[in-house]
Each structure stands twice: as C-alpha cells, then as structure tokens.
Coordinates of C-alpha atoms (C1' of nucleotides) in Angstrom, one line a residue:
Chain A
M51 CA -15.5 38.3 -62.6
P52 CA -15.9 35.6 -59.9
I53 CA -12.2 35.0 -59.8
F54 CA -11.4 38.5 -58.8
H55 CA -14.1 38.3 -56.3
H56 CA -12.4 35.3 -54.7
L57 CA -9.0 36.9 -54.7
R58 CA -10.5 39.8 -52.9
Q59 CA -12.2 37.5 -50.4
L60 CA -8.9 35.9 -49.7
Q61 CA -7.2 39.2 -49.1
E62 CA -9.9 40.2 -46.7
C63 CA -9.3 36.9 -44.9
A64 CA -5.7 37.8 -44.4
K65 CA -6.6 41.3 -43.1
H66 CA -9.1 40.1 -40.6
H67 CA -7.4 36.8 -39.6
S68 CA -10.7 35.0 -40.3
S69 CA -10.9 31.5 -41.4
V70 CA -9.0 30.8 -44.7
K71 CA -9.8 27.1 -44.3
Q72 CA -13.5 27.6 -45.2
L73 CA -12.7 29.6 -48.3
H74 CA -10.1 27.1 -49.2
A75 CA -12.6 24.2 -49.0
H76 CA -15.0 26.2 -51.1
F77 CA -12.4 26.8 -53.8
I78 CA -11.6 23.1 -53.9
K79 CA -15.3 22.2 -54.4
L80 CA -15.6 24.7 -57.2
G81 CA -12.3 23.4 -58.7
L82 CA -10.9 26.9 -58.6
T83 CA -7.5 25.9 -57.1
Q84 CA -6.4 25.1 -60.7
F85 CA -6.3 28.8 -61.3
L86 CA -2.7 29.7 -60.5
P87 CA -3.1 33.2 -59.1
L88 CA -5.8 32.0 -56.7
A89 CA -3.6 29.1 -55.5
N90 CA -0.7 31.4 -55.1
T91 CA -2.7 33.9 -53.1
L92 CA -4.1 31.0 -51.0
S93 CA -0.5 29.9 -50.2
N94 CA 0.4 33.5 -49.4
V95 CA -2.5 34.1 -47.1
Y96 CA -1.7 31.0 -45.1
A97 CA 1.9 32.1 -44.8
K98 CA 0.9 35.6 -43.7
S99 CA -1.3 34.2 -41.0
S100 CA 1.7 32.1 -39.8
R101 CA 0.3 28.8 -41.0
L102 CA 3.4 27.7 -42.8
Q103 CA 2.4 24.0 -42.9
E104 CA -0.8 24.8 -44.9
A105 CA 1.1 27.2 -47.2
L106 CA 3.6 24.5 -48.0
Q107 CA 0.8 22.0 -48.6
V108 CA -0.9 24.3 -51.1
F109 CA 2.4 24.8 -52.8
D110 CA 3.2 21.1 -52.9
E111 CA -0.2 20.2 -54.3
M112 CA -0.1 22.7 -57.1
P113 CA 0.0 20.9 -60.5
H114 CA 1.8 23.8 -62.0
R115 CA 3.9 26.5 -60.4
D116 CA 5.2 29.8 -61.7
H117 CA 7.7 32.4 -60.4
V118 CA 5.1 33.8 -58.1
S119 CA 4.5 30.5 -56.4
W120 CA 8.2 30.2 -55.7
A121 CA 8.7 33.7 -54.6
T122 CA 5.7 33.3 -52.2
I123 CA 7.0 30.1 -50.6
L124 CA 10.6 31.3 -50.3
T125 CA 9.3 34.4 -48.6
A126 CA 7.1 32.4 -46.4
L127 CA 10.1 30.3 -45.3
N128 CA 12.1 33.5 -44.6
Q129 CA 9.3 34.9 -42.5
A130 CA 8.8 31.8 -40.5
N131 CA 12.5 32.1 -39.7
F132 CA 13.7 29.1 -41.7
P133 CA 16.3 30.8 -43.9
N134 CA 18.3 27.6 -44.3
K135 CA 15.1 26.0 -45.7
T136 CA 14.8 28.8 -48.2
L137 CA 18.3 28.0 -49.5
S138 CA 17.8 24.3 -49.5
V139 CA 14.4 24.3 -51.2
F140 CA 15.4 26.8 -53.9
P141 CA 17.4 24.4 -56.2
S142 CA 14.1 22.5 -56.9
M143 CA 12.8 25.6 -58.6
F144 CA 15.0 24.7 -61.6
S145 CA 15.2 20.9 -61.1
L146 CA 11.5 20.4 -60.7
D147 CA 9.9 23.3 -62.5
S148 CA 12.6 24.4 -64.9
L149 CA 12.4 28.0 -63.7
L150 CA 15.2 30.5 -63.2
P151 CA 15.1 32.9 -60.4
D152 CA 13.3 36.2 -61.0
D153 CA 13.8 39.5 -59.2
F154 CA 11.5 38.5 -56.3
V155 CA 13.2 35.2 -55.9
F156 CA 16.6 36.9 -55.8
A157 CA 15.4 39.2 -53.1
S158 CA 14.3 36.2 -51.0
L159 CA 17.5 34.4 -51.4
V160 CA 19.6 37.4 -50.5
K161 CA 17.5 37.9 -47.4
A162 CA 17.9 34.3 -46.4
C163 CA 21.7 34.6 -46.6
A164 CA 21.5 37.9 -44.7
N165 CA 19.6 36.3 -41.8
L166 CA 22.0 33.3 -41.7
G167 CA 25.1 35.4 -42.0
A168 CA 26.0 33.1 -44.8
I169 CA 28.4 35.3 -46.7
K170 CA 29.8 32.5 -48.9
Q171 CA 26.4 31.7 -50.3
G172 CA 25.5 35.3 -50.3
K173 CA 28.3 36.1 -52.7
Q174 CA 27.2 33.3 -55.0
V175 CA 23.8 34.7 -55.1
H176 CA 25.3 38.1 -55.8
A177 CA 27.3 36.8 -58.7
N178 CA 24.3 35.0 -60.2
Y179 CA 22.3 38.2 -59.8
L180 CA 24.9 40.2 -61.7
V181 CA 24.7 38.0 -64.7
S182 CA 20.9 37.8 -64.6
L183 CA 18.4 39.9 -66.4
F184 CA 17.8 41.8 -63.2
F185 CA 21.4 43.0 -62.6
D186 CA 20.3 46.6 -62.1
D187 CA 17.3 46.1 -59.8
D188 CA 17.4 48.5 -56.9
V189 CA 15.3 46.4 -54.6
I190 CA 17.8 43.5 -54.9
K191 CA 20.6 45.9 -54.4
S192 CA 19.3 47.2 -51.2
S193 CA 18.8 43.7 -50.0
L194 CA 22.4 43.0 -50.9
V195 CA 23.5 46.1 -48.9
D196 CA 21.6 44.6 -45.9
M197 CA 23.2 41.2 -46.5
Y198 CA 26.8 42.6 -46.5
A199 CA 25.9 44.7 -43.4
K200 CA 24.6 41.7 -41.5
C201 CA 27.6 39.7 -42.5
G202 CA 29.8 42.3 -41.0
L203 CA 31.2 43.6 -44.3
P204 CA 29.9 47.2 -44.5
D205 CA 32.5 48.3 -47.1
D206 CA 31.2 45.7 -49.5
G207 CA 27.7 46.9 -48.7
R208 CA 28.8 50.4 -49.4
A209 CA 30.0 49.5 -52.9
V210 CA 26.6 48.1 -53.8
F211 CA 24.9 51.1 -52.0
N212 CA 26.9 53.5 -54.2
S213 CA 25.6 51.8 -57.3
I214 CA 21.9 52.3 -56.4
K215 CA 20.4 54.9 -58.6
L216 CA 17.4 55.8 -56.5
K217 CA 18.4 55.4 -52.9
N218 CA 15.3 55.0 -50.7
M219 CA 15.0 54.6 -47.0
A220 CA 15.6 50.9 -47.2
S221 CA 19.0 51.3 -48.7
W222 CA 20.0 54.1 -46.3
T223 CA 19.0 52.3 -43.2
A224 CA 20.7 49.1 -44.3
I225 CA 24.1 50.8 -44.8
I226 CA 23.8 53.0 -41.6
N227 CA 23.0 49.9 -39.6
G228 CA 25.9 48.1 -41.3
Y229 CA 28.5 50.6 -40.1
A230 CA 26.9 51.1 -36.7
R231 CA 26.8 47.4 -35.8
K232 CA 30.5 47.1 -36.7
G233 CA 31.2 49.9 -34.3
R234 CA 32.3 52.2 -37.1
K235 CA 30.6 55.2 -35.6
K236 CA 32.2 57.8 -37.8
E237 CA 30.9 56.3 -41.0
A238 CA 27.5 55.5 -39.5
L239 CA 27.1 59.1 -38.3
E240 CA 28.3 60.6 -41.5
L241 CA 25.8 58.6 -43.5
F242 CA 23.1 59.4 -40.9
L243 CA 23.6 63.1 -41.4
R244 CA 23.1 62.7 -45.1
V245 CA 19.9 60.7 -45.0
P246 CA 17.3 62.7 -46.9
Q247 CA 14.6 61.8 -44.3
K248 CA 15.6 61.5 -40.7
N249 CA 12.6 59.5 -39.6
L250 CA 12.2 56.8 -37.0
F251 CA 13.6 54.2 -39.3
A252 CA 16.8 56.0 -39.7
W253 CA 17.3 56.6 -36.0
T254 CA 16.4 53.0 -35.2
A255 CA 19.0 51.7 -37.7
L256 CA 21.7 53.8 -36.1
I257 CA 20.7 53.2 -32.5
S258 CA 20.2 49.5 -32.8
G259 CA 23.5 49.1 -34.6
L260 CA 25.3 50.9 -31.9
V261 CA 23.8 48.7 -29.2
Q262 CA 24.9 45.6 -31.2
S263 CA 28.4 46.8 -31.3
G264 CA 28.6 47.5 -27.6
N265 CA 28.3 51.3 -27.9
E266 CA 25.3 51.5 -25.4
V267 CA 26.2 54.9 -24.1
D268 CA 26.3 56.4 -27.5
A269 CA 23.0 54.7 -28.3
F270 CA 21.4 56.2 -25.2
G271 CA 22.7 59.7 -26.1
L272 CA 21.3 59.4 -29.6
F273 CA 18.0 58.1 -28.3
I274 CA 17.7 61.1 -26.1
E275 CA 18.5 63.4 -29.0
M276 CA 15.9 61.6 -31.1
R277 CA 13.3 62.3 -28.4
R278 CA 14.4 65.9 -28.2
E279 CA 14.0 66.2 -32.0
G280 CA 10.4 65.3 -31.4
I281 CA 10.4 62.0 -33.4
S282 CA 7.3 60.2 -32.4
I283 CA 7.8 56.6 -31.6
I284 CA 5.0 55.1 -33.7
D285 CA 6.7 51.8 -33.8
P286 CA 8.3 50.1 -30.8
L287 CA 11.3 48.5 -32.4
V288 CA 13.7 51.2 -31.3
L289 CA 12.5 50.6 -27.7
S290 CA 13.6 47.0 -27.8
S291 CA 17.1 48.1 -28.7
I292 CA 17.1 50.6 -25.8
V293 CA 15.8 48.0 -23.4
G294 CA 18.6 45.7 -24.7
A295 CA 21.1 48.5 -24.1
S296 CA 20.1 48.8 -20.4
A297 CA 20.4 45.0 -20.1
N298 CA 23.9 45.0 -21.6
I299 CA 25.3 47.7 -19.2
A300 CA 23.3 46.2 -16.4
M301 CA 22.1 49.5 -14.9
L302 CA 18.9 48.5 -13.1
E303 CA 17.7 52.0 -12.3
L304 CA 18.2 53.0 -15.9
G305 CA 16.4 49.9 -17.1
K306 CA 13.4 50.7 -14.8
Q307 CA 13.2 54.2 -16.4
V308 CA 13.2 52.7 -19.8
H309 CA 10.5 50.3 -18.7
G310 CA 8.5 53.2 -17.5
L311 CA 8.9 54.8 -20.9
T312 CA 7.6 51.7 -22.7
I313 CA 4.5 51.8 -20.5
G314 CA 4.0 55.5 -21.1
L315 CA 4.2 54.9 -24.8
G316 CA 1.8 52.0 -24.6
Y317 CA 4.1 49.3 -25.7
E318 CA 4.6 47.3 -22.6
S319 CA 2.3 44.5 -23.7
C320 CA 3.9 44.2 -27.1
L321 CA 5.4 40.7 -27.2
F322 CA 9.0 41.4 -28.1
I323 CA 9.1 44.4 -25.8
S324 CA 8.0 42.3 -22.8
N325 CA 10.5 39.7 -23.9
A326 CA 13.3 42.3 -23.9
L327 CA 12.1 43.5 -20.5
V328 CA 12.2 40.0 -19.0
D329 CA 15.8 39.7 -20.2
M330 CA 16.7 43.2 -19.1
Y331 CA 15.6 42.6 -15.5
A332 CA 17.4 39.2 -15.4
K333 CA 20.6 40.8 -16.7
C334 CA 20.3 43.7 -14.3
S335 CA 20.2 41.0 -11.6
D336 CA 16.6 41.6 -10.5
I337 CA 15.2 38.2 -11.3
V338 CA 12.2 38.9 -9.2
A339 CA 11.2 41.8 -11.5
A340 CA 11.9 39.6 -14.5
K341 CA 9.5 37.0 -13.2
D342 CA 7.0 39.7 -12.5
V343 CA 7.0 41.0 -16.1
F344 CA 6.9 37.4 -17.4
C345 CA 3.9 36.5 -15.2
R346 CA 2.0 39.6 -16.4
M347 CA 2.4 38.8 -20.0
S348 CA -0.9 37.8 -21.7
R349 CA 0.9 36.0 -24.6
R350 CA 4.2 34.2 -24.4
D351 CA 6.3 32.7 -27.1
V352 CA 9.4 30.5 -27.1
V353 CA 11.6 33.6 -26.5
S354 CA 9.6 34.7 -23.5
W355 CA 9.9 31.2 -21.9
T356 CA 13.5 30.8 -22.8
S357 CA 14.4 34.3 -21.4
I358 CA 12.9 33.5 -18.0
I359 CA 14.3 29.9 -18.0
V360 CA 17.8 31.1 -18.8
G361 CA 17.5 34.0 -16.3
A362 CA 16.4 31.6 -13.5
A363 CA 19.2 29.2 -14.3
Q364 CA 21.8 31.9 -14.3
H365 CA 20.6 33.2 -11.0
G366 CA 20.9 29.8 -9.4
R367 CA 17.2 29.0 -9.4
A368 CA 17.6 25.7 -11.1
E369 CA 14.5 24.0 -9.8
E370 CA 12.4 27.0 -10.9
A371 CA 14.0 26.9 -14.4
L372 CA 13.0 23.2 -14.7
S373 CA 9.5 23.7 -13.5
L374 CA 9.1 26.6 -15.9
Y375 CA 10.1 24.3 -18.6
D376 CA 7.4 21.8 -17.7
E377 CA 4.9 24.6 -17.7
M378 CA 6.1 25.8 -21.1
V379 CA 5.7 22.3 -22.6
S380 CA 2.2 21.9 -21.1
N381 CA 1.3 25.3 -22.6
G382 CA 2.2 23.8 -26.0
V383 CA 5.2 26.0 -26.7
K384 CA 8.0 24.1 -28.4
P385 CA 11.5 24.6 -26.9
N386 CA 14.3 25.5 -29.2
E387 CA 18.1 25.1 -29.1
V388 CA 18.5 28.1 -26.8
T389 CA 16.0 26.8 -24.3
F390 CA 18.1 23.6 -23.9
V391 CA 21.2 25.7 -23.3
G392 CA 19.4 27.2 -20.3
L393 CA 18.0 23.9 -19.1
I394 CA 21.3 21.9 -19.2
Y395 CA 23.0 24.9 -17.5
A396 CA 20.4 24.7 -14.8
C397 CA 20.9 21.0 -14.2
S398 CA 24.6 21.5 -14.1
H399 CA 24.2 24.0 -11.4
V400 CA 22.5 21.7 -9.0
G401 CA 24.2 18.5 -10.1
L402 CA 21.2 16.9 -11.7
V403 CA 23.3 14.7 -14.0
D404 CA 20.6 12.3 -15.0
K405 CA 18.0 15.0 -15.7
G406 CA 20.6 16.9 -17.8
R407 CA 21.4 13.8 -19.8
E408 CA 17.7 13.1 -20.3
L409 CA 17.1 16.7 -21.5
F410 CA 20.0 16.5 -23.9
K411 CA 18.6 13.2 -25.3
S412 CA 15.1 14.6 -25.5
M413 CA 16.4 17.7 -27.4
V414 CA 17.9 15.4 -30.1
E415 CA 15.3 12.6 -30.2
H416 CA 12.1 14.4 -29.4
Y417 CA 12.7 17.8 -30.8
G418 CA 15.1 17.0 -33.6
I419 CA 17.5 19.7 -32.6
R420 CA 21.1 19.0 -33.7
P421 CA 23.3 20.0 -30.7
C422 CA 25.8 22.7 -31.4
L423 CA 29.2 23.2 -29.6
Q424 CA 27.5 25.1 -26.9
H425 CA 25.3 22.2 -26.0
Y426 CA 28.2 19.9 -25.8
T427 CA 30.0 22.4 -23.6
C428 CA 27.0 22.5 -21.3
L429 CA 26.8 18.7 -21.1
L430 CA 30.5 18.4 -20.4
D431 CA 30.2 21.1 -17.7
L432 CA 27.3 19.1 -16.2
L433 CA 29.4 15.9 -16.1
G434 CA 32.6 17.7 -15.0
R435 CA 31.0 19.5 -12.1
S436 CA 29.5 16.3 -10.7
G437 CA 32.9 14.6 -10.9
Y438 CA 32.4 12.5 -14.0
L439 CA 35.6 13.8 -15.4
D440 CA 36.5 10.9 -17.7
E441 CA 33.0 10.9 -19.2
A442 CA 33.3 14.7 -19.7
E443 CA 36.6 14.2 -21.5
D444 CA 34.9 11.5 -23.7
V445 CA 32.4 14.1 -24.7
I446 CA 35.1 16.4 -25.9
N447 CA 36.7 13.6 -27.9
S448 CA 33.6 12.2 -29.4
M449 CA 31.6 15.3 -30.3
P450 CA 31.5 16.5 -33.9
F451 CA 33.1 19.8 -33.2
K452 CA 36.6 21.1 -32.6
P453 CA 36.6 22.2 -28.9
D454 CA 37.0 25.9 -28.4
E455 CA 38.3 27.9 -25.5
P456 CA 35.2 27.9 -23.3
T457 CA 34.9 24.1 -23.8
W458 CA 38.4 23.4 -22.5
A459 CA 37.9 26.0 -19.8
A460 CA 34.8 24.3 -18.5
L461 CA 36.6 21.0 -18.2
L462 CA 39.6 22.6 -16.6
S463 CA 37.5 24.3 -14.0
A464 CA 36.0 20.9 -13.2
C465 CA 39.5 19.3 -12.9
K466 CA 40.5 22.0 -10.5
H467 CA 37.4 21.7 -8.4
H468 CA 37.8 17.9 -8.1
G469 CA 41.5 18.1 -7.6
N470 CA 42.5 16.0 -10.7
A471 CA 45.9 17.5 -11.3
K472 CA 47.0 15.1 -14.0
M473 CA 44.0 15.8 -16.2
A474 CA 44.1 19.5 -15.3
I475 CA 47.6 19.8 -16.7
R476 CA 46.7 18.0 -19.9
I477 CA 43.6 20.2 -20.4
A478 CA 45.5 23.4 -19.5
N479 CA 48.0 22.6 -22.3
H480 CA 45.1 22.3 -24.8
L481 CA 43.8 25.6 -23.6
L482 CA 47.2 27.3 -23.9
S483 CA 47.5 26.0 -27.5
L484 CA 44.3 27.9 -28.3
K485 CA 44.9 31.0 -26.1
P486 CA 48.6 31.1 -25.2
E487 CA 48.6 34.6 -23.7
E488 CA 46.0 33.9 -21.1
P489 CA 47.5 34.7 -17.6
S490 CA 44.7 33.1 -15.7
T491 CA 45.5 29.7 -17.2
Y492 CA 49.2 30.0 -16.1
I493 CA 48.1 31.0 -12.6
L494 CA 45.8 28.0 -12.4
L495 CA 48.5 25.8 -13.8
S496 CA 51.0 27.1 -11.3
N497 CA 48.6 26.5 -8.4
I498 CA 47.9 23.0 -9.6
Y499 CA 51.6 22.2 -9.8
S500 CA 52.1 23.6 -6.3
S501 CA 49.3 21.6 -4.8
S502 CA 50.8 18.5 -6.3
S503 CA 54.2 19.5 -4.9
L504 CA 55.6 19.8 -8.4
W505 CA 57.6 22.8 -7.4
E506 CA 59.8 23.0 -10.4
H507 CA 56.9 23.0 -12.8
A508 CA 55.2 25.6 -10.7
S509 CA 58.0 28.0 -10.7
K510 CA 58.4 27.5 -14.4
A511 CA 54.8 28.4 -15.0
R512 CA 55.2 31.5 -12.8
H513 CA 58.3 32.4 -14.7
L514 CA 56.6 32.2 -18.0
L515 CA 53.8 34.3 -16.6
E516 CA 56.2 37.0 -15.5
G517 CA 58.0 37.0 -18.8
M518 CA 54.7 37.6 -20.5
E519 CA 53.6 41.1 -21.0
V520 CA 50.4 40.6 -19.1
K521 CA 47.8 42.8 -20.7
K522 CA 45.3 41.9 -18.0
E523 CA 42.2 44.1 -18.3
P524 CA 42.0 46.3 -15.2
G525 CA 39.2 45.0 -13.0
Y526 CA 36.4 47.4 -12.0
S527 CA 33.1 47.2 -10.4
Y528 CA 30.2 49.6 -10.4
I529 CA 27.2 50.3 -8.3
D530 CA 24.2 52.2 -9.5
F531 CA 21.7 53.9 -7.3
G532 CA 19.8 55.6 -10.0
R533 CA 20.6 59.2 -9.0
E534 CA 24.3 58.4 -9.0
S535 CA 26.5 55.6 -9.9
Q536 CA 30.1 54.9 -8.9
V537 CA 32.9 53.0 -10.6
F538 CA 35.6 51.4 -8.5
Y539 CA 39.0 50.2 -9.8
A540 CA 41.1 47.9 -7.8
G541 CA 43.4 49.6 -5.4
E542 CA 41.8 53.0 -5.5
A543 CA 38.8 54.7 -3.9
S544 CA 39.1 58.2 -5.2
N545 CA 35.6 59.4 -4.2
H546 CA 34.7 61.5 -1.3
M547 CA 33.8 58.5 0.9
K548 CA 37.3 57.1 0.7
D549 CA 38.0 57.1 4.5
E550 CA 34.6 55.7 5.4
T551 CA 34.9 53.0 2.8
F552 CA 38.3 52.0 4.0
G553 CA 37.1 52.1 7.7
L554 CA 34.2 49.9 7.0
L555 CA 36.2 47.3 5.1
K556 CA 38.8 47.3 8.0
E557 CA 36.0 46.8 10.5
L558 CA 34.5 43.9 8.5
D559 CA 38.0 42.4 8.0
V560 CA 38.4 42.2 11.8
E561 CA 35.0 40.4 12.2
M562 CA 35.7 38.1 9.3
R563 CA 39.0 37.0 10.8
R564 CA 37.3 36.5 14.1
R565 CA 35.1 34.0 12.2
G566 CA 38.1 32.2 10.9
Y567 CA 38.6 33.9 7.5
V568 CA 42.1 33.4 6.1
P569 CA 42.9 35.3 2.9
D570 CA 43.4 33.0 -0.1
T571 CA 46.1 34.7 -2.1
S572 CA 46.5 32.1 -4.8
C573 CA 44.9 34.3 -7.4
V574 CA 47.4 37.2 -7.0
L575 CA 49.5 37.5 -10.0
H576 CA 53.0 38.5 -9.0
N577 CA 55.5 37.2 -6.6
M578 CA 55.4 39.3 -3.5
E579 CA 55.3 39.0 0.3
Q580 CA 52.2 37.4 1.8
Q581 CA 51.2 40.7 3.5
E582 CA 51.5 42.6 0.2
K583 CA 49.3 40.0 -1.5
E584 CA 46.7 40.3 1.2
R585 CA 46.8 44.1 0.8
Q586 CA 46.1 43.6 -2.9
L587 CA 43.1 41.5 -2.3
F588 CA 41.8 43.9 0.3
W589 CA 41.5 46.6 -2.4
H590 CA 39.7 44.5 -5.0
S591 CA 37.1 46.6 -6.7
E592 CA 34.0 44.6 -5.7
R593 CA 34.8 45.0 -2.0
L594 CA 35.1 48.8 -2.5
A595 CA 31.8 48.8 -4.3
V596 CA 30.1 46.7 -1.6
A597 CA 31.4 48.9 1.2
Y598 CA 30.3 52.0 -0.6
G599 CA 26.9 50.4 -1.2
L600 CA 26.5 49.5 2.5
L601 CA 27.3 53.1 3.4
K602 CA 25.1 54.8 0.8
S603 CA 22.1 52.6 0.1
V604 CA 18.8 52.4 1.9
P605 CA 19.2 49.9 4.8
G606 CA 17.7 46.5 4.1
T607 CA 17.8 46.8 0.3
V608 CA 19.6 44.5 -2.1
I609 CA 23.1 45.7 -3.0
R610 CA 23.8 45.2 -6.7
I611 CA 27.3 45.3 -8.2
V612 CA 28.4 44.8 -11.7
K613 CA 32.0 43.6 -12.3
N614 CA 33.8 43.4 -15.6
L615 CA 36.0 40.4 -14.7
R616 CA 35.2 37.2 -12.8
V617 CA 35.1 37.4 -9.0
C618 CA 38.2 35.8 -7.5
G619 CA 38.0 33.0 -5.0
D620 CA 38.9 35.2 -2.1
C621 CA 36.4 37.9 -2.8
H622 CA 33.8 35.2 -3.1
T623 CA 34.5 34.0 0.4
V624 CA 34.6 37.6 1.7
L625 CA 31.3 38.5 0.1
K626 CA 29.6 35.5 1.6
L627 CA 30.9 36.5 5.0
I628 CA 29.9 40.1 4.6
S629 CA 26.4 39.2 3.6
D630 CA 26.1 37.3 6.8
I631 CA 27.7 39.9 9.0
V632 CA 25.6 42.8 7.8
K633 CA 22.5 40.7 7.1
R634 CA 22.1 42.1 3.6
E635 CA 21.7 40.5 0.2
I636 CA 24.5 41.3 -2.2
V637 CA 24.1 40.4 -5.9
V638 CA 27.2 40.5 -8.1
R639 CA 27.0 40.1 -11.8
D640 CA 30.5 39.2 -13.0
A641 CA 31.8 38.4 -16.4
K642 CA 30.5 34.9 -16.3
R643 CA 27.5 34.7 -14.1
Y644 CA 25.4 36.0 -11.2
H645 CA 26.2 35.5 -7.5
H646 CA 23.5 36.1 -4.9
F647 CA 25.2 36.3 -1.5
K648 CA 22.9 35.8 1.4
D649 CA 23.3 34.6 5.0
G650 CA 26.8 33.5 4.3
K651 CA 26.0 31.5 1.2
C652 CA 26.1 32.0 -2.5
S653 CA 23.6 31.0 -5.1
C654 CA 26.3 29.6 -7.3
N655 CA 27.1 26.9 -4.7
D656 CA 30.7 27.9 -4.8
F657 CA 31.2 26.5 -8.3
W658 CA 31.8 29.0 -11.0
Chain B
dC125 C1' -1.1 36.8 -56.6
dT126 C1' 5.1 37.4 -55.0
dA127 C1' 10.3 41.0 -53.1
dG128 C1' 14.1 45.4 -50.0
dG129 C1' 15.4 48.7 -44.3
dG130 C1' 14.9 49.1 -38.1
dT131 C1' 13.3 43.3 -33.7
dT132 C1' 13.6 40.0 -28.3
dA133 C1' 16.4 34.5 -25.7
dG134 C1' 22.5 31.6 -25.5

DNA sequence: CTAGGGTTAG
C-alpha cells in the first residue's frame, strides 16, 4: 500500500515540522498528486505548518477537488486569520466545482463569521445550515453557539445550545464565555456551576469573558478560586487573560505578581504570554519594564512589535517607536493596520508631519492596507496638531467614512490649541450633533466664545450647560503600592493621612505660586466665585493621590497614578511644577494617554 | 485526508 505509506509520511512531516517540500517534489515525480486524498493531505500539511501560500497553490493546481479539499482550504484560511477570505472564496465551491457545503464546510463558515463578528452573514449561514442535510449536527451547533456568543448575542446562542443533544465541553465553554463577555455574570455563573466537568477550559471561558466585559476584579477572584481548587494550569491561555486584566486595571504591583506566576509556571517565554506582558507593563505605565520583556523575547511576531511600538508612542517616546519600526521591518516582520495606528500616533506626538504622511502612504501603497476610520483620525490629528487645520478638515470631508465622535474631538482639540475659534465653533457643533449631552464640549465652546469676546454666546453655552442634568462621572485617581492601594475622589481625602496630605499640598501651593503659578479655572463647571473655583481645583483627585504618594512611597521612586477621566489643564500645570519642586518622576495614566512629569516637563508636550 | 470551545496589539 504505497499510498498509505505516503499519507503517513506526510503526517509525520506535519508532526516534526520537517521538510514537506521534498516529499512534495517526490510525489510530483511519481505522479501521485493526482490521487485526491494525497493532494488534500499535502495542502493540509502545508497549512498546518503555517505555509498558507503553498497550501493555496496545491489547492489551485488540483485538477479535481472534493469536499475535503474545500474544507481543508477554508480551515487553512481561518487559521491564518483571514476569515474574510474564507467567506469570499467559498462561493467558488459551487460556481467552480459544483459542490454544496458539507458539515465540515459549514463549521468553517460559521467560524469565519464568528471571528469577524459578522452576524448578518452568520445568520445566513445558519439559515442555510437549517435547510441542509446536516441540520442536526452537534459540532456545527456548538460553532453556532460560539458565533452568537462572539457577536454579542448570547441569548440566540442559548437557543442553539438548548437544542444540542449531546452537550460536550465545546458547547458549554462557548455559551459560558458568551454570557461572561457580555457582562451577564449571573447567567455565566449559573451555567458554570452546571458544567459537568469543571476543567481548565471551563474556568478559562468564564475568566476570559469577564476580563473582556471589564469585570477584572471578579475575574481575579475566580482565578484565585480556581487555583485554590487545585486546577493545574497545563495550558497558558488563562494566564494571558489574567495578564490582560492587570493591564486593564493598571495595577503595576499586581501585574508584577502575575508576571512572577507566569515565570513560576514556565510560560514566560510563550509568545502570546510575553506579548501580553509587554502590553501589561506599558499599560501599567512602566514602559521600561515593557521594553525589558520585549528585549528578552527570543521570538517576536507582529503583535510583539506592535505592542512595544504603540506603548512607546503612548508614553511619548516617538523617536523610539519609529526606530523600533525600522528594526521590525529589517527583521522581516510585516506591519499590520494596528502597527500604523501606533506609528502615525507617534509622528503626531512630535510633529513629524511629513514622516506621518509618508507612513500613511506606505501603509496603503506598500502594504496594501485599506485605512480605517481610526487611521484617518490619526492622520487628521497629526495635521491638526501641527497647525494644518484646513488640510485636517479636508481629510474629514474626503475620507470614505462618516466621522465619529473621536474624529471630531481630535480636530476640535487642534482648533483649540491653535486658537482657531471660527473652526472650533463649527466643529463643536458637529460634535454636539453626535453627542449632545457632553458637558466638556459645552465648557470648551463657552471658553472659546469668551476668548473671542463673544460674551452672549458664551453665556448661552454656560446656560445650556447648567440646564443640562450633568451626569458627569465622578473623577477619581488611585495609587498602588502593592501592599496597599488608595482611591481618591475629588474633594475628599478620607484616609488617615488627610491632614498630612492637605498640609503637603498647601506647602507645594505656596512654592508653586512663588514660581508664578496662576490657577487656570476655565475647566471648572459651575458658575462660582474665583476663590471657590480654585478651591475645587485644589482638591482634584490626582493631586491628592500624588501628595499621598509623596508621603508614603520610597524616596526617589517613580510615583504612578491612574485616573479615570482626563487630566485637566490646571492639574497638568501643577503636576509639572510638583515634579520639579520635589525632583520626582510622576506618571499619570488618564483616560486618554500617559503623562510622564519630570523636571517641570511632561512627555505629552502639553498637547493632549 | 477535512470541522466545534478558552488567546496577545488599537
């Protein structure tokens, strides 16, 4: 049975990553590629060793193709992360080869829709599946559960789940994850309690879903419970979720502990764990540690490079981001759409307009990436920051997308910075038509009117603002020392160090005013006396957190603060001054970006 | 010979 021998040879190849090419050549010589199962296996082996090009070539050159050929190639496209290709290639199955989808092909199509979040096409596939011969197939059903879960429709997933006769772990994990990632904790937990086998998969589905829905604290609690239950972590996937959770809540000390755990379990060098660690350190504002993990990696993919590039850019290290990009390209790693978001952002930060334009062009022409709205927003931000306001507005008008709120906000911020009141008013109105209840837009508008001496308009904007029920999220900041962490809300310092905190801020205030500091009260919402406004600013949460940090941290160390809202202009000035007075580096992660305050300067170059 | 669950970057 030479054919079976060859099939086995190929499978061995796949297992040991040895050269498929030689066997392939051998088969061609013997004319064996005419034998369909052998050609299919060949294509599959190429795909499994991430050689999509070769897999596609074998597929294209097959004189006859069957269902297996199609299932193999559609699966290969999914695995290479080209789900849109899966969907676009599939119609040829009928038009070229007159074949209808079988159960394997249905599963691939559903998976492609799931990964794309393409619910419309997913429902079409679902409908076709229902009228097919395979309408009762449990494997396809569990894929459908996963698809609805990933598309954010866990209830639709539940309906399919209920119809599965033999529910195995795949269907259970899909539905649990579906509820968890929507933040529907009650349903997720109820189902989790009913899983016949509470193994690592089940825990991972629950924990990762909770991280995705912003329930990091619950996720940590469950992770600890899982460890207590003695579930051994034989697969690192759950760790990437936990590292991601540390990144999301930006608790550096916690992140370090999780890092230690990944080392202890022997997964630090696993590619996607190191990638998650690089991102975690960057998000926890320790860009030095992020770079350190990155440098120690033995293998780096596009995600690794992009994580460090984006991290460097966000921390104001634009030149470093750009040189990392050069290094990435010379290492033969192809950038993707996310990489360019980071790169253009970096250019924008230091006003490298031409470099940014060049990168945008190279993305389209050299890498064939179709820019999305976010790229246009970055480009416009780049132009706007450097004062090319008209050109920035041209981008908005000529791009193939409808501008969203961040797009208008980027342009508005540029108008404000360059003092173009006329354009600012026009843009603010666009913004208000998208998000009418946004108080900060009114404040900005009012300030612009005031600065252009349009007093009537200014008071009208203020009036509108007061009439609005301002549901402004309360601002808070927190500081984490590992052993303890403290949360500060504006206007209150209810911890035991209250007097010391206040005393220190008062002391610093005296020194700041000696250096010429004048409070900028333009961001204070309500109409009140100047003194009252200044008092409000004095109690902003980030200042409380910094003062507390100065009192409690080890002298000479970096003070790291996380704030839920954006830092106001006055606090920004104050933090710069404080960093100079006390000769300490202060890093603030706010809702939008990172500020490294050092020697009286900020890494954001006062533009944020 | 082909398929389903848990995965990192904006």
